[in-house]
Amino acid sequence: MAVPSDAAQRVAQLRQQLQEAGYAYYVLDDPIFPDGVYDALYRELQALETAYPELIRPDSPTQRVGDRPTDQFPSHRHAIPLYSLENAFDQGELQQWQERWQRQGQKLLGELPAFDYVCELKIDGSALALTYENGLLTRGVTRGDGTTGEEITPNIRTIRTIPLRLAVENPPLIVEVRGEAFLPLGEFERINQERAAGGEPLFANPRNAAAGTLRQLDPQVVNRRRLEFFPYTLHLPDTLATQWESLELLQRFGFRINPHCQCCPDLAAVWAYFEAWGQKRHHLPYMTDGVVVKLNPIAKLNWGLRRNSPAGRSPSNIPPKKSAPPLRTLPLMWGAPEPSLPWRLWSRWRWRGQRYSGRRSTMPIALLSWIFALGIRW
């Protein structure tokens, strides 16, 4: 049956209106429609797509939540591994990290270019890698062991702060976005209340709850738990000069960026950011377990790497209230045989049922010159 032109036009109009309304509500936290109006438009679109299935597109708001559980999740090997961050424990080790990468950089480049840092809160959730092809979300994969994860695309589509289509007219042919899926504290408490009422075991903490939710075989369950997402890395070769530019581009793509990211001109500003958020984090509506410190001018430096950790990244984990403040960074790596990388600052502690401890990890050498030109963070 031929699709009437007015039906096709109306479907396109409804799809655009609902996508704009969803972005305003979930990303900007600034609704443009009352709930009743949104629901009416949604039902109209649903009815038209039911009458004319040819008009259904994978990025339609009606296609976010699948109606069939899956039997299992297929494994997927990451094109670029998701590595852990190394750790530092205090301001002195942060300074040592800077001195180390500067020495290596001077050996390779002679005079170092101007640089600054970007500090980002380390969200306590589950890392995801999202692939967009021609602007359309085609695959979502868990971190797994860093090399191989599980493809959970139907579940990822239910997260309203992840766009099904990038909000730009001429999207890249292919791009990968990495970030953290997490449960807000209010949602975590609601889920545990429901589980207690049903006699089910409680989740120990929001991180475990987010990980368990993402691995649910039924997308309807995932949809009811209202996960959220903050991106932190954009794999887009030969395009971005700085990490800050990558965050701005992610925002233009339609993602919600964590509003507390900050450019810092030097380590003194980095440390001030770290100490300030050691207290302010207790007032956030989600959990964090550190601060990630990145070199900002990611495209100006010709980096290599050593072992399993990235260069130019340094997460600083924020301690619990009565602990001495640990910091986290990554050892920085240039293209030398034994380069140094930035690390993550942490110590061992337990908070809200979760024990945290520093871990070292390393990475192979051929990859980093390309990875760090993209501002990757693991």
Tab-separated table of C-alpha atoms in Angstrom:
chain	number	residue	atom	x	y	z
A	1	MET	CA	0.000	0.000	0.000
A	2	ALA	CA	1.343	3.389	-0.999
A	3	VAL	CA	2.036	5.768	1.855
A	4	PRO	CA	0.134	9.062	1.510
A	5	SER	CA	2.471	12.029	1.282
A	6	ASP	CA	0.681	13.881	4.054
A	7	ALA	CA	1.175	10.890	6.408
A	8	ALA	CA	4.902	10.769	5.616
A	9	GLN	CA	5.221	14.500	6.209
A	10	ARG	CA	3.318	14.299	9.477
A	11	VAL	CA	5.480	11.400	10.713
A	12	ALA	CA	8.654	13.368	9.934
A	13	GLN	CA	7.228	16.406	11.741
A	14	LEU	CA	6.199	14.387	14.802
A	15	ARG	CA	9.549	12.621	14.949
A	16	GLN	CA	11.405	15.938	14.912
A	17	GLN	CA	9.116	17.489	17.537
A	18	LEU	CA	9.478	14.511	19.878
A	19	GLN	CA	13.258	14.354	19.439
A	20	GLU	CA	13.546	18.059	20.255
A	21	ALA	CA	11.249	17.634	23.246
A	22	GLY	CA	13.227	14.633	24.510
A	23	TYR	CA	16.509	16.528	24.207
A	24	ALA	CA	15.060	19.505	26.079
A	25	TYR	CA	13.661	17.304	28.846
A	26	TYR	CA	16.449	14.751	29.392
A	27	VAL	CA	19.567	16.666	28.352
A	28	LEU	CA	18.780	20.322	28.999
A	29	ASP	CA	16.379	19.688	31.892
A	30	ASP	CA	14.180	22.392	30.347
A	31	PRO	CA	10.915	20.874	29.041
A	32	ILE	CA	9.271	22.551	26.064
A	33	PHE	CA	6.002	20.558	26.210
A	34	PRO	CA	3.737	19.552	29.088
A	35	ASP	CA	3.716	15.772	29.613
A	36	GLY	CA	0.195	15.516	28.225
A	37	VAL	CA	1.180	17.178	24.948
A	38	TYR	CA	4.243	14.955	24.573
A	39	ASP	CA	2.153	11.840	25.215
A	40	ALA	CA	-0.449	12.886	22.652
A	41	LEU	CA	2.200	13.512	19.971
A	42	TYR	CA	3.869	10.191	20.815
A	43	ARG	CA	0.588	8.278	20.463
A	44	GLU	CA	-0.126	9.990	17.158
A	45	LEU	CA	3.291	8.981	15.822
A	46	GLN	CA	2.794	5.442	17.121
A	47	ALA	CA	-0.570	5.176	15.371
A	48	LEU	CA	0.820	6.429	12.048
A	49	GLU	CA	3.794	4.044	12.215
A	50	THR	CA	1.420	1.174	12.983
A	51	ALA	CA	-0.712	2.097	9.964
A	52	TYR	CA	2.338	2.611	7.725
A	53	PRO	CA	5.224	0.398	8.941
A	54	GLU	CA	7.311	1.586	5.989
A	55	LEU	CA	7.702	4.895	7.830
A	56	ILE	CA	9.353	3.364	10.922
A	57	ARG	CA	13.012	4.370	11.322
A	58	PRO	CA	15.468	3.041	13.910
A	59	ASP	CA	15.947	6.536	15.366
A	60	SER	CA	12.221	7.113	15.875
A	61	PRO	CA	11.292	7.917	19.495
A	62	THR	CA	8.889	4.952	19.370
A	63	GLN	CA	11.808	2.564	18.763
A	64	ARG	CA	13.819	3.321	21.902
A	65	VAL	CA	12.478	0.400	23.918
A	66	GLY	CA	12.364	-3.037	22.320
A	67	ASP	CA	9.418	-5.298	23.081
A	68	ARG	CA	11.263	-8.622	23.058
A	69	PRO	CA	13.825	-9.936	25.549
A	70	THR	CA	17.035	-11.329	24.067
A	71	ASP	CA	18.464	-14.772	24.792
A	72	GLN	CA	22.028	-13.599	25.261
A	73	PHE	CA	24.436	-10.767	24.454
A	74	PRO	CA	27.031	-11.371	21.726
A	75	SER	CA	30.673	-10.589	22.437
A	76	HIS	CA	32.294	-7.693	20.598
A	77	ARG	CA	36.002	-6.916	20.382
A	78	HIS	CA	36.813	-3.224	20.845
A	79	ALA	CA	38.683	-1.656	17.939
A	80	ILE	CA	40.565	0.402	20.533
A	81	PRO	CA	40.765	-1.221	23.986
A	82	LEU	CA	39.286	0.472	27.025
A	83	TYR	CA	42.173	0.588	29.464
A	84	SER	CA	42.236	1.381	33.139
A	85	LEU	CA	43.864	4.517	34.509
A	86	GLU	CA	46.950	4.325	36.674
A	87	ASN	CA	46.998	5.917	40.110
A	88	ALA	CA	48.796	8.537	42.127
A	89	PHE	CA	48.182	9.151	45.788
A	90	ASP	CA	49.100	12.723	46.585
A	91	GLN	CA	50.072	16.107	45.209
A	92	GLY	CA	53.740	15.105	45.052
A	93	GLU	CA	53.015	12.173	42.750
A	94	LEU	CA	50.924	14.408	40.541
A	95	GLN	CA	53.906	16.753	40.235
A	96	GLN	CA	56.189	13.798	39.464
A	97	TRP	CA	53.827	12.705	36.698
A	98	GLN	CA	53.992	16.162	35.096
A	99	GLU	CA	57.765	16.281	35.319
A	100	ARG	CA	58.025	12.817	33.789
A	101	TRP	CA	55.858	13.509	30.765
A	102	GLN	CA	57.582	16.858	30.215
A	103	ARG	CA	61.009	15.178	30.194
A	104	GLN	CA	59.844	12.604	27.682
A	105	GLY	CA	58.179	15.257	25.560
A	106	GLN	CA	61.288	17.413	25.465
A	107	LYS	CA	63.368	14.430	24.329
A	108	LEU	CA	61.050	13.878	21.395
A	109	LEU	CA	59.886	17.373	20.502
A	110	GLY	CA	62.578	19.633	21.855
A	111	GLU	CA	60.442	22.555	22.916
A	112	LEU	CA	57.062	21.605	24.348
A	113	PRO	CA	53.933	23.296	22.999
A	114	ALA	CA	51.733	25.267	25.346
A	115	PHE	CA	49.481	23.019	27.365
A	116	ASP	CA	46.763	23.072	29.970
A	117	TYR	CA	44.608	20.410	31.625
A	118	VAL	CA	40.975	19.372	31.617
A	119	CYS	CA	39.534	18.032	34.870
A	120	GLU	CA	36.443	15.839	34.771
A	121	LEU	CA	34.583	14.126	37.593
A	122	LYS	CA	34.991	10.371	37.410
A	123	ILE	CA	31.444	9.042	37.394
A	124	ASP	CA	30.958	5.825	39.362
A	125	GLY	CA	29.090	3.701	36.843
A	126	SER	CA	29.705	1.392	33.893
A	127	ALA	CA	31.806	2.335	30.867
A	128	LEU	CA	30.183	2.066	27.443
A	129	ALA	CA	31.449	2.389	23.874
A	130	LEU	CA	28.847	3.702	21.401
A	131	THR	CA	29.277	3.506	17.625
A	132	TYR	CA	27.466	5.912	15.291
A	133	GLU	CA	27.460	5.349	11.529
A	134	ASN	CA	26.263	8.235	9.377
A	135	GLY	CA	24.901	9.748	12.571
A	136	LEU	CA	22.801	6.722	13.579
A	137	LEU	CA	23.453	4.730	16.766
A	138	THR	CA	24.307	1.240	15.505
A	139	ARG	CA	26.108	-0.451	18.391
A	140	GLY	CA	26.614	-0.148	22.129
A	141	VAL	CA	29.148	-2.302	23.951
A	142	THR	CA	30.152	-2.723	27.594
A	143	ARG	CA	33.761	-2.317	28.691
A	144	GLY	CA	34.073	-6.019	29.551
A	145	ASP	CA	37.724	-6.883	30.139
A	146	GLY	CA	38.839	-3.803	28.212
A	147	THR	CA	39.478	-5.793	25.033
A	148	THR	CA	36.163	-7.588	24.545
A	149	GLY	CA	32.761	-6.500	25.818
A	150	GLU	CA	29.121	-7.455	25.341
A	151	GLU	CA	26.966	-5.816	22.712
A	152	ILE	CA	23.887	-4.530	24.540
A	153	THR	CA	22.515	-2.113	21.951
A	154	PRO	CA	18.801	-2.695	22.742
A	155	ASN	CA	19.428	-1.764	26.372
A	156	ILE	CA	21.525	1.278	25.528
A	157	ARG	CA	18.766	2.621	23.288
A	158	THR	CA	16.531	2.963	26.369
A	159	ILE	CA	18.855	5.576	27.951
A	160	ARG	CA	17.247	8.916	27.141
A	161	THR	CA	20.484	10.924	27.462
A	162	ILE	CA	22.008	8.873	24.618
A	163	PRO	CA	20.811	10.237	21.247
A	164	LEU	CA	19.616	7.660	18.723
A	165	ARG	CA	20.839	10.014	15.984
A	166	LEU	CA	23.513	12.690	16.273
A	167	ALA	CA	21.963	16.159	16.215
A	168	VAL	CA	24.056	17.557	13.343
A	169	GLU	CA	23.229	17.876	9.653
A	170	ASN	CA	26.425	16.295	8.317
A	171	PRO	CA	27.533	13.687	10.864
A	172	PRO	CA	30.835	11.817	10.543
A	173	LEU	CA	30.796	8.612	8.544
A	174	ILE	CA	31.682	6.703	11.702
A	175	VAL	CA	32.484	7.857	15.214
A	176	GLU	CA	32.814	6.190	18.588
A	177	VAL	CA	31.698	7.866	21.796
A	178	ARG	CA	32.786	6.558	25.186
A	179	GLY	CA	31.339	7.448	28.522
A	180	GLU	CA	29.736	6.243	31.722
A	181	ALA	CA	26.217	4.927	32.284
A	182	PHE	CA	25.061	5.423	35.858
A	183	LEU	CA	22.081	5.400	38.178
A	184	PRO	CA	21.202	8.648	39.952
A	185	LEU	CA	21.012	8.213	43.714
A	186	GLY	CA	17.266	8.848	43.820
A	187	GLU	CA	16.635	6.164	41.217
A	188	PHE	CA	18.946	3.750	43.051
A	189	GLU	CA	16.975	4.235	46.242
A	190	ARG	CA	13.657	3.763	44.408
A	191	ILE	CA	14.837	0.497	42.849
A	192	ASN	CA	16.033	-0.864	46.182
A	193	GLN	CA	12.727	0.055	47.807
A	194	GLU	CA	10.897	-1.896	45.118
A	195	ARG	CA	13.240	-4.848	45.523
A	196	ALA	CA	12.780	-4.822	49.298
A	197	ALA	CA	9.001	-4.789	48.891
A	198	GLY	CA	9.255	-7.748	46.513
A	199	GLY	CA	11.572	-9.731	48.777
A	200	GLU	CA	14.490	-9.437	46.337
A	201	PRO	CA	18.103	-8.861	47.452
A	202	LEU	CA	19.131	-5.200	47.472
A	203	PHE	CA	21.829	-3.746	45.255
A	204	ALA	CA	24.940	-2.875	47.271
A	205	ASN	CA	25.590	0.429	45.494
A	206	PRO	CA	24.630	2.403	42.373
A	207	ARG	CA	27.589	1.081	40.382
A	208	ASN	CA	26.519	-2.540	40.839
A	209	ALA	CA	22.925	-1.593	40.128
A	210	ALA	CA	23.901	0.123	36.863
A	211	ALA	CA	26.042	-2.834	35.750
A	212	GLY	CA	23.287	-5.305	36.599
A	213	THR	CA	20.693	-3.216	34.814
A	214	LEU	CA	22.731	-2.985	31.613
A	215	ARG	CA	22.983	-6.776	31.477
A	216	GLN	CA	19.249	-7.372	31.799
A	217	LEU	CA	17.974	-9.454	28.897
A	218	ASP	CA	14.693	-7.529	28.770
A	219	PRO	CA	14.978	-3.896	27.536
A	220	GLN	CA	11.672	-3.127	29.272
A	221	VAL	CA	13.358	-3.696	32.652
A	222	VAL	CA	16.244	-1.424	31.669
A	223	ASN	CA	13.812	1.256	30.542
A	224	ARG	CA	12.037	1.254	33.903
A	225	ARG	CA	15.286	1.838	35.805
A	226	ARG	CA	16.118	5.189	34.152
A	227	LEU	CA	19.851	4.998	33.620
A	228	GLU	CA	21.677	8.159	32.577
A	229	PHE	CA	24.895	8.753	30.640
A	230	PHE	CA	27.796	11.214	30.549
A	231	PRO	CA	30.241	10.997	27.601
A	232	TYR	CA	33.927	11.713	28.118
A	233	THR	CA	35.750	10.587	24.966
A	234	LEU	CA	35.256	11.066	21.247
A	235	HIS	CA	37.120	8.921	18.697
A	236	LEU	CA	37.194	11.154	15.660
A	237	PRO	CA	40.583	11.105	13.854
A	238	ASP	CA	42.219	14.248	12.490
A	239	THR	CA	39.436	16.536	13.658
A	240	LEU	CA	39.944	17.743	17.228
A	241	ALA	CA	42.769	19.818	18.647
A	242	THR	CA	41.843	19.674	22.333
A	243	GLN	CA	39.877	17.606	24.810
A	244	TRP	CA	37.738	20.660	25.496
A	245	GLU	CA	36.803	20.810	21.806
A	246	SER	CA	35.778	17.160	21.942
A	247	LEU	CA	33.452	17.882	24.876
A	248	GLU	CA	31.919	20.825	23.018
A	249	LEU	CA	31.403	18.678	19.915
A	250	LEU	CA	29.775	15.938	21.996
A	251	GLN	CA	27.345	18.559	23.263
A	252	ARG	CA	26.534	19.644	19.701
A	253	PHE	CA	25.969	15.980	18.848
A	254	GLY	CA	23.135	15.994	21.384
A	255	PHE	CA	24.813	14.500	24.452
A	256	ARG	CA	24.569	15.920	27.936
A	257	ILE	CA	28.068	16.817	29.135
A	258	ASN	CA	28.854	16.781	32.832
A	259	PRO	CA	28.540	20.466	33.756
A	260	HIS	CA	31.433	20.333	36.226
A	261	CYS	CA	34.263	19.803	33.711
A	262	GLN	CA	36.877	22.537	33.963
A	263	CYS	CA	39.978	23.736	32.132
A	264	CYS	CA	42.934	24.212	34.495
A	265	PRO	CA	46.058	26.157	33.490
A	266	ASP	CA	48.426	24.276	35.823
A	267	LEU	CA	48.696	21.618	38.524
A	268	ALA	CA	47.874	24.101	41.278
A	269	ALA	CA	44.463	24.623	39.660
A	270	VAL	CA	44.095	20.861	39.176
A	271	TRP	CA	44.730	20.260	42.867
A	272	ALA	CA	42.310	23.018	43.860
A	273	TYR	CA	39.631	21.392	41.685
A	274	PHE	CA	40.338	18.008	43.263
A	275	GLU	CA	40.136	19.296	46.819
A	276	ALA	CA	36.989	21.315	46.151
A	277	TRP	CA	35.153	18.307	44.727
A	278	GLY	CA	36.301	16.140	47.608
A	279	GLN	CA	33.616	17.986	49.572
A	280	LYS	CA	31.127	19.093	46.927
A	281	ARG	CA	30.665	15.585	45.542
A	282	HIS	CA	28.553	14.679	48.576
A	283	HIS	CA	25.871	17.057	47.285
A	284	LEU	CA	25.698	15.582	43.776
A	285	PRO	CA	22.679	13.486	42.724
A	286	TYR	CA	25.006	10.695	41.540
A	287	MET	CA	28.152	9.025	42.842
A	288	THR	CA	31.683	9.859	41.755
A	289	ASP	CA	34.899	8.069	42.650
A	290	GLY	CA	37.550	10.496	41.530
A	291	VAL	CA	38.708	13.190	39.149
A	292	VAL	CA	40.186	12.450	35.747
A	293	VAL	CA	42.929	14.875	34.691
A	294	LYS	CA	43.725	15.063	30.983
A	295	LEU	CA	46.178	17.030	28.915
A	296	ASN	CA	44.015	19.387	26.884
A	297	PRO	CA	46.018	19.858	23.619
A	298	ILE	CA	45.519	16.278	22.481
A	299	ALA	CA	46.200	16.823	18.778
A	300	LYS	CA	49.477	18.744	19.088
A	301	LEU	CA	51.452	15.974	20.722
A	302	ASN	CA	52.939	12.907	19.026
A	303	TRP	CA	52.389	10.289	21.711
A	304	GLY	CA	53.303	6.648	22.054
A	305	LEU	CA	52.422	4.383	24.912
A	306	ARG	CA	53.758	1.843	27.291
A	307	ARG	CA	51.961	-1.064	28.901
A	308	ASN	CA	48.191	-0.867	29.420
A	309	SER	CA	47.561	2.729	30.457
A	310	PRO	CA	47.000	5.868	28.397
A	311	ALA	CA	49.213	8.910	28.376
A	312	GLY	CA	47.956	12.355	29.207
A	313	ARG	CA	45.260	11.118	31.512
A	314	SER	CA	45.290	11.311	35.254
A	315	PRO	CA	42.227	10.409	37.292
A	316	SER	CA	42.296	11.634	40.846
A	317	ASN	CA	40.051	9.611	43.057
A	318	ILE	CA	38.288	11.555	45.747
A	319	PRO	CA	38.540	10.026	49.221
A	320	PRO	CA	35.738	9.469	51.699
A	321	LYS	CA	35.009	12.207	54.181
A	322	LYS	CA	37.541	11.291	56.879
A	323	SER	CA	40.399	10.072	54.693
A	324	ALA	CA	43.484	11.937	53.570
A	325	PRO	CA	42.785	13.151	50.050
A	326	PRO	CA	44.219	10.704	47.500
A	327	LEU	CA	44.672	11.882	43.922
A	328	ARG	CA	44.678	9.897	40.694
A	329	THR	CA	46.534	10.348	37.451
A	330	LEU	CA	47.784	8.374	34.453
A	331	PRO	CA	51.396	8.006	33.422
A	332	LEU	CA	51.971	9.909	30.256
A	333	MET	CA	53.427	8.279	27.158
A	334	TRP	CA	55.212	9.721	24.228
A	335	GLY	CA	56.512	7.723	21.300
A	336	ALA	CA	59.602	6.542	23.156
A	337	PRO	CA	60.353	2.864	23.970
A	338	GLU	CA	59.896	3.532	27.705
A	339	PRO	CA	57.555	6.499	27.883
A	340	SER	CA	55.725	7.566	30.979
A	341	LEU	CA	51.946	7.886	31.366
A	342	PRO	CA	49.469	9.856	33.428
A	343	TRP	CA	47.912	8.226	36.425
A	344	ARG	CA	44.973	8.112	38.663
A	345	LEU	CA	45.155	9.162	42.269
A	346	TRP	CA	43.490	6.849	44.682
A	347	SER	CA	43.705	4.964	47.917
A	348	ARG	CA	41.689	2.087	49.344
A	349	TRP	CA	38.444	2.931	51.014
A	350	ARG	CA	34.846	1.847	51.376
A	351	TRP	CA	31.860	4.122	50.905
A	352	ARG	CA	28.181	3.315	50.428
A	353	GLY	CA	28.933	-0.391	50.348
A	354	GLN	CA	31.673	-0.262	47.727
A	355	ARG	CA	35.382	-0.842	48.341
A	356	TYR	CA	37.731	1.181	46.159
A	357	SER	CA	41.420	0.598	45.624
A	358	GLY	CA	44.118	1.755	43.226
A	359	ARG	CA	45.100	-0.504	40.340
A	360	ARG	CA	47.907	-0.300	37.842
A	361	SER	CA	47.467	-1.273	34.259
A	362	THR	CA	49.476	-0.969	31.084
A	363	MET	CA	49.125	-1.008	27.326
A	364	PRO	CA	50.810	-1.835	23.930
A	365	ILE	CA	52.880	0.801	22.091
A	366	ALA	CA	51.659	1.132	18.524
A	367	LEU	CA	48.261	2.526	19.387
A	368	LEU	CA	48.692	5.649	21.477
A	369	SER	CA	49.847	8.157	18.865
A	370	TRP	CA	46.420	7.791	17.260
A	371	ILE	CA	44.453	7.297	20.453
A	372	PHE	CA	45.717	10.381	22.177
A	373	ALA	CA	45.197	12.484	19.118
A	374	LEU	CA	41.554	11.750	19.892
A	375	GLY	CA	41.626	12.515	23.572
A	376	ILE	CA	40.828	8.987	24.690
A	377	ARG	CA	40.290	8.287	28.338
A	378	TRP	CA	39.928	4.812	29.814
